[in-house]
Tab-separated table of C-alpha atoms and ligand atoms in Angstrom:
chain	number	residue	atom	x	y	z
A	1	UNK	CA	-31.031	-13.258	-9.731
A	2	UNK	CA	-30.223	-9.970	-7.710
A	3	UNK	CA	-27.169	-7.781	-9.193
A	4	UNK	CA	-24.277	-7.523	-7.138
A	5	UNK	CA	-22.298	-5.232	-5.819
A	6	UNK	CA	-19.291	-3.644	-3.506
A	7	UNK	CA	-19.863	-1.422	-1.054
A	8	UNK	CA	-16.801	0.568	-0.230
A	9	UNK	CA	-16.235	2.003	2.876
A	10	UNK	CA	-14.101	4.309	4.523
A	11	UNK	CA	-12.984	6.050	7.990
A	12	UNK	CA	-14.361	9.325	8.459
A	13	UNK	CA	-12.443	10.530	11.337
A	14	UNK	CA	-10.445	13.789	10.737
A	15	UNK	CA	-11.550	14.085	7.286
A	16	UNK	CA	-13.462	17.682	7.120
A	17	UNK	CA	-14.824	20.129	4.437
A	18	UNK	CA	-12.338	20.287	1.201
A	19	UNK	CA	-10.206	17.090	2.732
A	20	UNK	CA	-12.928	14.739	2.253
A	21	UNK	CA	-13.690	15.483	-1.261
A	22	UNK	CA	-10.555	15.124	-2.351
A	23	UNK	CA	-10.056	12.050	-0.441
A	24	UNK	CA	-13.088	10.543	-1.874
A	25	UNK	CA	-12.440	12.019	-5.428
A	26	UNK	CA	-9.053	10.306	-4.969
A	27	UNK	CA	-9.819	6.874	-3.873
A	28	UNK	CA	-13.193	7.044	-7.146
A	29	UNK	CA	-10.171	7.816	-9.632
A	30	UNK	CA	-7.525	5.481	-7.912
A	31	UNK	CA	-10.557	2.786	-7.786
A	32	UNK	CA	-11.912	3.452	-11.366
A	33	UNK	CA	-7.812	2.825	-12.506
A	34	UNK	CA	-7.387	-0.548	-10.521
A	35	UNK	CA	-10.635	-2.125	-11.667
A	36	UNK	CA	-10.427	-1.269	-15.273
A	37	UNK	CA	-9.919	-4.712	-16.414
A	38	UNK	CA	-12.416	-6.032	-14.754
A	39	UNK	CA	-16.221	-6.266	-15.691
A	40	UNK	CA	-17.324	-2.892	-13.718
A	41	UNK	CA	-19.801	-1.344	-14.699
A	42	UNK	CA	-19.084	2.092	-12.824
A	43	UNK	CA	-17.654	3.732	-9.620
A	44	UNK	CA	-19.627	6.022	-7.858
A	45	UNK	CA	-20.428	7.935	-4.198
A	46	UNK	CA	-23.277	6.973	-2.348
A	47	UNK	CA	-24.453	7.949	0.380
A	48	UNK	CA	-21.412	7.597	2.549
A	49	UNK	CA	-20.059	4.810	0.651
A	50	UNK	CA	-18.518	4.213	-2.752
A	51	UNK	CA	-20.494	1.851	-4.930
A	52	UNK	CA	-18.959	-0.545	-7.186
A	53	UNK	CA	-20.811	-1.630	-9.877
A	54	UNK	CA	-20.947	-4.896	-11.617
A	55	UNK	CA	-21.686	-5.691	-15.012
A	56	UNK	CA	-20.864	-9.123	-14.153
A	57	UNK	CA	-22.383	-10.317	-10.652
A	58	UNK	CA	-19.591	-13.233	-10.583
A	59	UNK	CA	-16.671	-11.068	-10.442
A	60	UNK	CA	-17.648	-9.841	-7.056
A	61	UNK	CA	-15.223	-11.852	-4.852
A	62	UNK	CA	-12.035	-10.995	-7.490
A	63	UNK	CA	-13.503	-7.264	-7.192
A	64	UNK	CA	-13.788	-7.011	-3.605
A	65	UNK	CA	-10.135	-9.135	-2.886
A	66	UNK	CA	-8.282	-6.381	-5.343
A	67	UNK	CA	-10.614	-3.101	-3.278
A	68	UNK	CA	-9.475	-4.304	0.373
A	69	UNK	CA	-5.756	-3.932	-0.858
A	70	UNK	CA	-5.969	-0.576	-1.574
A	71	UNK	CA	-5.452	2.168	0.849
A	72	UNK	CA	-7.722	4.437	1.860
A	73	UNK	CA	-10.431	1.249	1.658
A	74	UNK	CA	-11.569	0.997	5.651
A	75	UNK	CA	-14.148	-1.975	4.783
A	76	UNK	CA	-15.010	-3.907	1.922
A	77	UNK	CA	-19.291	-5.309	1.932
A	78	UNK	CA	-20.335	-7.545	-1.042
A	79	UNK	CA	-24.257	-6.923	-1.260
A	80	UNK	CA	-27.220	-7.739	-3.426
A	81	UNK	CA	-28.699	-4.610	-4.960
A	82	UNK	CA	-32.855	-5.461	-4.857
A	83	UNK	CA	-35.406	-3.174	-5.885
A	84	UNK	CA	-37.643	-1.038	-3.175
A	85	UNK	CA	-39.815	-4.506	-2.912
A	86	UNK	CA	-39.991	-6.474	0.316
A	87	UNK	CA	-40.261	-9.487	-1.157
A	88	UNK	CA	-36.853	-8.624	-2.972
A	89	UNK	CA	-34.988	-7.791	-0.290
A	90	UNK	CA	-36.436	-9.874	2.224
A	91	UNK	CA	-34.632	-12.896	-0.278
A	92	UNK	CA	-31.632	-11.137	-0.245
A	93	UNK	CA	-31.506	-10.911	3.483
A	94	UNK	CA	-32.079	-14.816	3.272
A	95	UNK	CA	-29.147	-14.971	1.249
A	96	UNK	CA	-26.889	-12.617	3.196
A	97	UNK	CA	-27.477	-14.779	6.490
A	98	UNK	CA	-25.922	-17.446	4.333
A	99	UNK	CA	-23.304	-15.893	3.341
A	100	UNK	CA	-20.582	-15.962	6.062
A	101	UNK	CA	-21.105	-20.319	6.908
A	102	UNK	CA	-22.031	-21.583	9.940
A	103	UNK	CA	-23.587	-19.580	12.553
A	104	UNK	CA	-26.054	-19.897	15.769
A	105	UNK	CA	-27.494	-15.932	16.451
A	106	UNK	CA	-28.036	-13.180	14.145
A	107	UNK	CA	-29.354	-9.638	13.971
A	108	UNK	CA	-30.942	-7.229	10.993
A	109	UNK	CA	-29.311	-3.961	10.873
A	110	UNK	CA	-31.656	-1.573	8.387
A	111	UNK	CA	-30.958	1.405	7.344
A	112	UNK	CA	-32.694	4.267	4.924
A	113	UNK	CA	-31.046	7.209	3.712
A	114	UNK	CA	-33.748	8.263	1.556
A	115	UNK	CA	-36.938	9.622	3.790
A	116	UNK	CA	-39.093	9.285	0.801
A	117	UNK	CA	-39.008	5.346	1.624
A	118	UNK	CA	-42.337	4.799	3.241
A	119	UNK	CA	-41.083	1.902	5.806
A	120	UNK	CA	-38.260	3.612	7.995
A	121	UNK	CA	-35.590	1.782	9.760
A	122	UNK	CA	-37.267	0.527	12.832
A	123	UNK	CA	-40.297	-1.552	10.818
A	124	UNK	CA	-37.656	-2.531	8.077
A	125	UNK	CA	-35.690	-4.241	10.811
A	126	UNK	CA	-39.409	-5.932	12.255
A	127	UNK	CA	-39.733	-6.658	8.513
A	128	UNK	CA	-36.885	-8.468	7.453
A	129	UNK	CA	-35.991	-9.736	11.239
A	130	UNK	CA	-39.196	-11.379	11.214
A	131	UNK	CA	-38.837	-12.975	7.776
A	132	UNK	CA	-35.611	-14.109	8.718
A	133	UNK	CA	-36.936	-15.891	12.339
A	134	UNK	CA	-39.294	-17.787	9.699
A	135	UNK	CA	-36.730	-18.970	7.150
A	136	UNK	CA	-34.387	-20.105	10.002
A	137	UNK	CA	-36.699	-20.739	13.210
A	138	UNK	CA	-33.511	-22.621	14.932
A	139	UNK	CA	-31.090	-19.366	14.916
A	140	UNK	CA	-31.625	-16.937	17.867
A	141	UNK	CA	-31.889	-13.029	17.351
A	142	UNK	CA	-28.876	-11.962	19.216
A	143	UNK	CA	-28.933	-7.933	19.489
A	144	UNK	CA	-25.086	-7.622	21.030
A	145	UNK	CA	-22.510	-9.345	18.914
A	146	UNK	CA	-23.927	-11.839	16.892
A	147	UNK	CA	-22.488	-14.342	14.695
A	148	UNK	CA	-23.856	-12.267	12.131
A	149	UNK	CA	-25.300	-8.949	10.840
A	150	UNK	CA	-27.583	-8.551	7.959
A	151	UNK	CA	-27.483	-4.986	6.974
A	152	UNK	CA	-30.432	-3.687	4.666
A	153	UNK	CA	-29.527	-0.439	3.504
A	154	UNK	CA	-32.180	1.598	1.553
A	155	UNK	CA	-30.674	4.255	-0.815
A	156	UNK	CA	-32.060	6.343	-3.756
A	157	UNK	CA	-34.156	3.883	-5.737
A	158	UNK	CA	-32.160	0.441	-4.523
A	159	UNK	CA	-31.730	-1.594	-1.176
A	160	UNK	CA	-28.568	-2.984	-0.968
A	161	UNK	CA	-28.170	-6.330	1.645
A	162	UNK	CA	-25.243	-7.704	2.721
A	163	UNK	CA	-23.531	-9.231	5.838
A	164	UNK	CA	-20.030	-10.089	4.484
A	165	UNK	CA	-18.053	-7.430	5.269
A	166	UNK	CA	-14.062	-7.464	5.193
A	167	UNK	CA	-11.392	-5.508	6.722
A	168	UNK	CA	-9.258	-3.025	4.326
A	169	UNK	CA	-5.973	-2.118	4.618
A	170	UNK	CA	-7.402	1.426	5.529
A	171	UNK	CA	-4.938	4.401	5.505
A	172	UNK	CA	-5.728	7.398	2.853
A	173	UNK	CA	-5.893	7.075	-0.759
A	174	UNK	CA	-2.888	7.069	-2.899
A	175	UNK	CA	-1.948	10.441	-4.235
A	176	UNK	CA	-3.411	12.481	-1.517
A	177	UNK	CA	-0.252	12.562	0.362
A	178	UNK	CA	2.834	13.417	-2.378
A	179	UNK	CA	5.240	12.031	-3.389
A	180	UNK	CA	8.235	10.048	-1.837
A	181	UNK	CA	11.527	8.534	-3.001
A	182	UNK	CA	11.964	4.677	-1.464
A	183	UNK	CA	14.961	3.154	-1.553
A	184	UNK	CA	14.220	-0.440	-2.129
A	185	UNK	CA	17.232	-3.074	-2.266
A	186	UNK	CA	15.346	-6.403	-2.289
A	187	UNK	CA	15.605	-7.653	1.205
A	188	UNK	CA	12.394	-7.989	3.538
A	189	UNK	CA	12.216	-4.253	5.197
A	190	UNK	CA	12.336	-1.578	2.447
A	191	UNK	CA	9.820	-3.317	0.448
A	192	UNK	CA	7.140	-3.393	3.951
A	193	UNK	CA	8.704	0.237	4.861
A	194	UNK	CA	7.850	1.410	1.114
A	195	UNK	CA	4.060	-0.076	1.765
A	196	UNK	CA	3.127	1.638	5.018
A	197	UNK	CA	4.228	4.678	3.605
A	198	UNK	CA	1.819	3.793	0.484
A	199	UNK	CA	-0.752	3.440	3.061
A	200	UNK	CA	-0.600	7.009	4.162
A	201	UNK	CA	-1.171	8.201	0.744
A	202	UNK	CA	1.963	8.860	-0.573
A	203	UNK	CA	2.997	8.469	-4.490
A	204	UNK	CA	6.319	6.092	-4.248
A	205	UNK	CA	9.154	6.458	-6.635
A	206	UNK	CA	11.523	3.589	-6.094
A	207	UNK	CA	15.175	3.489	-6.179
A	208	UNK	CA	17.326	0.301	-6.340
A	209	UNK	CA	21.274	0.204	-6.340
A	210	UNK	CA	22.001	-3.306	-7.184
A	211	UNK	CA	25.566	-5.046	-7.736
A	212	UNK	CA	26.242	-4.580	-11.621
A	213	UNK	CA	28.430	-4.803	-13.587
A	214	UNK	CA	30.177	-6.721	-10.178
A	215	UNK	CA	27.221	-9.212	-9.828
A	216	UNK	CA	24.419	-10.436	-11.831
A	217	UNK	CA	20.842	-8.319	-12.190
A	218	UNK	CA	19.394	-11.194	-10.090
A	219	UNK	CA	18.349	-8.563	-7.506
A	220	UNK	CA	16.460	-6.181	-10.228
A	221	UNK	CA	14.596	-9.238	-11.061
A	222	UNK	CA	13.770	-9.699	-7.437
A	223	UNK	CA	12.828	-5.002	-6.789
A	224	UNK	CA	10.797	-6.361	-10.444
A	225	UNK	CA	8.611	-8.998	-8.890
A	226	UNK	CA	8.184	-6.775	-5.020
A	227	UNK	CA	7.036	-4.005	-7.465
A	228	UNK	CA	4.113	-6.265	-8.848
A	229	UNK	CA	3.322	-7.773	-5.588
A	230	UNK	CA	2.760	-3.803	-4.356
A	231	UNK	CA	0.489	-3.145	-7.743
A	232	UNK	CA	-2.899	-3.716	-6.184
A	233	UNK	CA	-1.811	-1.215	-3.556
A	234	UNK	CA	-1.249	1.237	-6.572
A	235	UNK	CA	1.047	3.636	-5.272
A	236	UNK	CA	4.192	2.437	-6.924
A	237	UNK	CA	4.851	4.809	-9.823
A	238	UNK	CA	8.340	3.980	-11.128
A	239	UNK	CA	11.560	2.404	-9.917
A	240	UNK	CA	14.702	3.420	-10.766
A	241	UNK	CA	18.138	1.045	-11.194
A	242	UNK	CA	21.156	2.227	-10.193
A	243	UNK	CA	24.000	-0.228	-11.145
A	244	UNK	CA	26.235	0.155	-7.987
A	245	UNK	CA	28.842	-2.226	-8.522
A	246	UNK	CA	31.830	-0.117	-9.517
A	247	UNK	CA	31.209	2.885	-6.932
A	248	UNK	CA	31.429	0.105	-4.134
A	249	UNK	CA	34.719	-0.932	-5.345
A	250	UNK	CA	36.166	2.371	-5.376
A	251	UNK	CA	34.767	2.582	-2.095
A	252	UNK	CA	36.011	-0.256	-0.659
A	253	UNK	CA	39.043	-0.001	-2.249
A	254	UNK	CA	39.991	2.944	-0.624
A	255	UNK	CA	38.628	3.376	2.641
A	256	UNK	CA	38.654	2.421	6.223
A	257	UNK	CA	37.004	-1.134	5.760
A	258	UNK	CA	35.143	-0.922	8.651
A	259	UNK	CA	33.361	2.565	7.222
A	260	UNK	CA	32.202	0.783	4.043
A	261	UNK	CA	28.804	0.895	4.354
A	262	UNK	CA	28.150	3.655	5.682
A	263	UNK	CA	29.969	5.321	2.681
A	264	UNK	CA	28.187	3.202	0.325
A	265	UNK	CA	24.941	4.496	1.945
A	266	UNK	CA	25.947	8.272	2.294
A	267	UNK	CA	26.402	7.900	-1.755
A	268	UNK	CA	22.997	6.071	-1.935
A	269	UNK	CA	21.477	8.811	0.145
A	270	UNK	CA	22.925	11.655	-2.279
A	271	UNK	CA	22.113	9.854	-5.722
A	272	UNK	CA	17.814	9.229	-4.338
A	273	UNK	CA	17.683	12.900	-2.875
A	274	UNK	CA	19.161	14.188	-6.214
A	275	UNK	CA	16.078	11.629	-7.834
A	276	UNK	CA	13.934	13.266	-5.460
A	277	UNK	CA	14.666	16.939	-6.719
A	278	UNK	CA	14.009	15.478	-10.178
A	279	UNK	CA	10.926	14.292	-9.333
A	280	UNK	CA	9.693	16.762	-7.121
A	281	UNK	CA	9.337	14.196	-4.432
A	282	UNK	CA	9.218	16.019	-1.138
A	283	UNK	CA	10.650	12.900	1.208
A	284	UNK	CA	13.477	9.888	1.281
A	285	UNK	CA	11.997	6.580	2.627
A	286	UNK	CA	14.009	3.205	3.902
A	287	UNK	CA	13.379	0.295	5.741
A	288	UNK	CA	15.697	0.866	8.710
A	289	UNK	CA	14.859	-0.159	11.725
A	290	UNK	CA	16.870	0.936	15.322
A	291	UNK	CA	19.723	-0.827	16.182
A	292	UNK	CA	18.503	-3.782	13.884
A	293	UNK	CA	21.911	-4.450	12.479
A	294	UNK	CA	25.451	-2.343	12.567
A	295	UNK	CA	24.702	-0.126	10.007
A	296	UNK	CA	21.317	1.376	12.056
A	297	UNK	CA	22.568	2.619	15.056
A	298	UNK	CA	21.929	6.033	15.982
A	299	UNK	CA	25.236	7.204	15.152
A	300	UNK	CA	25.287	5.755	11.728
A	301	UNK	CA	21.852	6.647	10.716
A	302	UNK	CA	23.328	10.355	12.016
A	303	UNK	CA	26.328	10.202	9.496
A	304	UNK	CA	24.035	8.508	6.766
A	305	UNK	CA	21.543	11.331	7.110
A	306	UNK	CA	23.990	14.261	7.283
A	307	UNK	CA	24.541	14.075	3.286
A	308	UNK	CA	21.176	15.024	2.693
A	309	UNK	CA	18.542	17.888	3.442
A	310	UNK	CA	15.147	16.202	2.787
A	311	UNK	CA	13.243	14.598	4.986
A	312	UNK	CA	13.826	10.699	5.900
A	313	UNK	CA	10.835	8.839	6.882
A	314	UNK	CA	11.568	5.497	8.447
A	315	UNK	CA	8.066	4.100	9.161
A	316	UNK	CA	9.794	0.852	10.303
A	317	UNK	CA	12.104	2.375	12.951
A	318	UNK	CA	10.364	1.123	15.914
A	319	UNK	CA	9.333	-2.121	14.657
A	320	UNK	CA	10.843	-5.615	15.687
A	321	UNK	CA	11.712	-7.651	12.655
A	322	UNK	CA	8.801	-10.481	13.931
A	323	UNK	CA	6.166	-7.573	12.988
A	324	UNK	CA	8.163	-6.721	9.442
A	325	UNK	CA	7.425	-9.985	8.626
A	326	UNK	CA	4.220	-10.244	9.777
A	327	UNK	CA	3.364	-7.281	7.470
A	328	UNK	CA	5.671	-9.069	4.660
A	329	UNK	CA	3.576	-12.321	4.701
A	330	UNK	CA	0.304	-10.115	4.629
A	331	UNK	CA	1.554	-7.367	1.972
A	332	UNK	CA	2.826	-10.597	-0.168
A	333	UNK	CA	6.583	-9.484	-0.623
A	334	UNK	CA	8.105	-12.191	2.009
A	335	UNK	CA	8.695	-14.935	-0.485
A	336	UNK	CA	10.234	-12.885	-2.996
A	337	UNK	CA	12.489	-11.137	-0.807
A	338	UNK	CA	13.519	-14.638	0.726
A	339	UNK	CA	15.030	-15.450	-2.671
A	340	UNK	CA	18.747	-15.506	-2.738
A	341	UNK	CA	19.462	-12.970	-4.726
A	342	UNK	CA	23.424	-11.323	-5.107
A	343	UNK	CA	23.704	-7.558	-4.839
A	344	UNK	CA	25.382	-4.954	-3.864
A	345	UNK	CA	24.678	-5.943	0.139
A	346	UNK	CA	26.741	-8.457	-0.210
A	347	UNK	CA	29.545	-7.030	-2.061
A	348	UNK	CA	32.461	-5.951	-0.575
A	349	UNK	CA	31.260	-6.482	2.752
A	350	UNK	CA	33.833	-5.663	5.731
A	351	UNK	CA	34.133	-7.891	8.575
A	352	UNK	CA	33.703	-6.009	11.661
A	353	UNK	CA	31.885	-2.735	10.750
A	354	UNK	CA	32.131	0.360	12.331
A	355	UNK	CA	28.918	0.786	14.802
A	356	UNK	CA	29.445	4.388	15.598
A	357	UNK	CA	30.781	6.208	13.044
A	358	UNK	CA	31.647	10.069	13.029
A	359	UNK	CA	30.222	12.366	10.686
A	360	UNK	CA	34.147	14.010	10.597
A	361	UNK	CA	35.555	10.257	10.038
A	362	UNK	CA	33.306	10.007	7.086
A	363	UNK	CA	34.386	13.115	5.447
A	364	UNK	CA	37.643	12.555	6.006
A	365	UNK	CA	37.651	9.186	4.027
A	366	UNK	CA	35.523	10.479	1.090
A	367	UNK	CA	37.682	13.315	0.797
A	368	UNK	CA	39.428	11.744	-2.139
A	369	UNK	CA	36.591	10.721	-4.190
A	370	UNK	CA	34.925	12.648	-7.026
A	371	UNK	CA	31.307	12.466	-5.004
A	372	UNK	CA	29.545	14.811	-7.567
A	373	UNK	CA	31.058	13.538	-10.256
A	374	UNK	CA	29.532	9.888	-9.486
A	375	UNK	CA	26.110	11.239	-8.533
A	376	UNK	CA	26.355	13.375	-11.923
A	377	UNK	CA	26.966	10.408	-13.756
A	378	UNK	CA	24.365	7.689	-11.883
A	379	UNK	CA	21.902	10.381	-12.927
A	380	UNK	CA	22.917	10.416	-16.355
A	381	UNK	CA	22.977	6.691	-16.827
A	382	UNK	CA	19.854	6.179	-14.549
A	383	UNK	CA	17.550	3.348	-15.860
A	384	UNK	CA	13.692	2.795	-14.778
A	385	UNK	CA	10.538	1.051	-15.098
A	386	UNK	CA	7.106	2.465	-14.931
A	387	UNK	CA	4.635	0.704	-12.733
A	388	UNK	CA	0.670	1.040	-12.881
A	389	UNK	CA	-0.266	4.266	-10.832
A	390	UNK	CA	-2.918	6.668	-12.033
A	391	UNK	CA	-1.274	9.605	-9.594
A	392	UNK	CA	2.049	9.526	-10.809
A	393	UNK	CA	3.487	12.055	-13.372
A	394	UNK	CA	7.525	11.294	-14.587
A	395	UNK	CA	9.430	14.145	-14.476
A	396	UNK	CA	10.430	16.222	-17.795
A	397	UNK	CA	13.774	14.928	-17.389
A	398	UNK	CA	12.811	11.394	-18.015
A	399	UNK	CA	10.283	10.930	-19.684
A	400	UNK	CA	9.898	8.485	-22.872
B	501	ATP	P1	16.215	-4.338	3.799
B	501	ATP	O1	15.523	-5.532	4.394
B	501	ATP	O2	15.292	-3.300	3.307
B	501	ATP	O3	17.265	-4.736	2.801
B	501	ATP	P2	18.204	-4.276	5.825
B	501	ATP	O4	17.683	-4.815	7.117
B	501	ATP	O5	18.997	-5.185	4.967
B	501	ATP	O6	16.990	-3.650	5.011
B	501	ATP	P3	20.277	-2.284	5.543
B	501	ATP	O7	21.045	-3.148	4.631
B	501	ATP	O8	20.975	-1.583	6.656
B	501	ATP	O9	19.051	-3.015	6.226
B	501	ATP	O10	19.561	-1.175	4.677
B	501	ATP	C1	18.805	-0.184	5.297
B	501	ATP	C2	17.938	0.486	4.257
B	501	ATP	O11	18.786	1.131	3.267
B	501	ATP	C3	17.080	-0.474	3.468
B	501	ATP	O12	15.880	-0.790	4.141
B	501	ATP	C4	16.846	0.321	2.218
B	501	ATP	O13	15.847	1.315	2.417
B	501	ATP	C5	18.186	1.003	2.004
B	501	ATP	N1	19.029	0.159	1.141
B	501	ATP	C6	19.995	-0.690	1.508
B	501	ATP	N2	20.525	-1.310	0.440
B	501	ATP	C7	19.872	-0.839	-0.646
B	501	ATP	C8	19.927	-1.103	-2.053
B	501	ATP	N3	20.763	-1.988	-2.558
B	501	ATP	N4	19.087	-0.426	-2.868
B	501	ATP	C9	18.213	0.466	-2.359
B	501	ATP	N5	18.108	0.741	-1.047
B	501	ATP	C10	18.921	0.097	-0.198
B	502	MG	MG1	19.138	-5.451	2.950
């Protein structure tokens, strides 16, 4: 009967003069990319909001699900578009009280951005309030926190009603934030780590060491699947696999056991920062979290991070493993990091490691190995996979 429509909507705060058209330019294009298998019509601004339009009016549940996963979204309404008729939108309204189930008070919220309108906001709210008190004479007008809120909004030639209105994941649009290099290995933290920083707006270029040629690829298959749980997020560009497996034995074959790891991660650290030149990524990224297991104390994240001179974001540092996986359920990456998957974690593992290394101990033990030679040669045998994201641009060096 009436088309319909999503109404995206986003926070405002902080987002001034040449910030906010970029940031809305951003989250059009990013939009524009994610929906363009679906039946949308076109993406546009109005009036404060982004419009999403339809060319098929059933498709506006799938369309709205994939919109509140992406950041920079704030709020996600699915309204009927009516014409400037009363008797259009007073339906509407009918059907937007209905649209949320079961419910004892309500309220109209109007709005009209267009003064050439002749009914302003006040009389549209008598109008369609008083329409609405005859179509459901048992529900109360409730003007403080109702069960529900039917908003009429009256822009340029249409009136858009809704009252369904979802929570986003918010943050800033992909790509208005550079770019980052994650290391993902599989396991529940990097992948929730690598989608907060998403979140802030940041382009993500993954990196994954995994056990090869000493275990199976079972953990690629694993980064694989995390990487197309992340896609309606959109900020995943590529992922790069590392295979790991014979560095760790040289490592371990040769070293203080109890040092292991942390030499296995001051070699990770050197082969994603060397990525990161490539790529012109301006940041490392992991899923560490303080003191959450031997290897992320403050002394070892202090030898780790001594190898390299970017930046290392942590966004999970302060958070308690019960809120990782809260996020993981949410994000959808908890069940497929769950999987038992071999990698290079769990190869060579000592049995006591050291808890506070020493950025001399660690120098002393690598002393022996050809460290630029292996980075040299991970880069050169580097292998990747390119994942849906409109901002990202591969680097001269690899590209197809
Ligand atoms: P995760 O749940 O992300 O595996 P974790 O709790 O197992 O983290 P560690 O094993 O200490 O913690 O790893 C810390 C961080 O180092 C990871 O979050 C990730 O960013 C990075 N990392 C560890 N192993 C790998 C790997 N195989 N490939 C890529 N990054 C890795
Ligand atoms: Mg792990």
């Amino acid at each position: 009967m009436y088309e319909r429509v999503c109404l995206v909507h986003y926070h405002e705060i902080g987002l001034k003069g040449r910030n906010r058209a970029n940031f809305e330019h951003r989250l059009l294009s990013n939009m524009e990319a994610a929906l363009c298998d679906y039946p949308v019509r076109s993406c546009e601004r109005i009036s404060g909001h982004l419009l999403v339009d339809l060319e098929d009016s059933s498709a506006v549940d799938e369309v709205a699900d994939l919109l509140l996963q992406m950041p920079g979204v704030a709020r996600v309404s699915r309204a009927w578009r009516t014409a400037r008729d009363p008797q259009e939108y007073c339906h509407a309204a009918e059907l937007a009280l209905m649209d949320n189930g079961p419910f004892e008070t309500f309220k109209v919220n109007a709005r009209r951005s267009n003064t050439d309108y002749e009914i302003d906001s006040m009389q549209l709210n008598q109008l369609v309030g008083a329409h609405l008190c005859e179509f459901a004479p048992d529900k109360k007008v409730k003007m403080k926190h109702p069960d529900v809120e039917v908003h009429v909004d009256v822009v340029q030639g249409s009136v858009y009603v809704y009252s369904r209105s979802d929570r986003g994941v918010g943050g800033l649009p992909v790509g208005t934030a550079g770019k980052v290099v994650s290391l993902i290995s599989g396991g529940i933290d990097s992948p929730v780590a690598t989608w907060r920083i998403m979140k802030r707006g940041a382009v993500v270029v993954g990196v994954h060491f995994s056990g090869r040629p000493q275990t199976s690829d079972a953990s690629e298959y694993v980064v694989d699947d995390l990487a197309h749980a992340l896609e309606p997020a959109g900020g995943i560009g590529r992922i790069y696999s590392v295979d790991f497996g014979d560095y760790q034995r040289a490592i371990a074959s040769s070293c203080p056991p109890q040092l292991r790891i942390i030499l296995y991660r001051r070699l990770m650290f050197r082969v994603a920062e060397r990525i990161a030149r490539i790529e012109k990524a301006k940041a490392l990224v992991t899923g560490e979290s303080l003191g959450q297991v031997a290897s992320q104390t403050l002394d070892n994240i202090n030898t780790v991070n001594s190898v390299v001179s970017l930046p290392v974001l942590r966004p999970l540092i302060g958070s308690d493993k019960v809120e990782i996986v809260e996020t993981a359920e949410r994000i959808g990456t908890f069940e497929i990091s769950s999987r038992p998957a071999e990698d290079c974690c769990t190869l060579f593992m000592p049995r006591s490691p050291e808890t506070h290394a020493h950025i001399g101990q660690c120098e002393e033990a690598e002393k022996d190995f050809p460290i630029d030679q292996w980075v040299d040669e991970i880069i050169e045998n580097l292998e990747w996979k390119d994942y849906p994201c409109p901002t990202y641009h591969a680097p001269g060096k690899f590209r197809k």
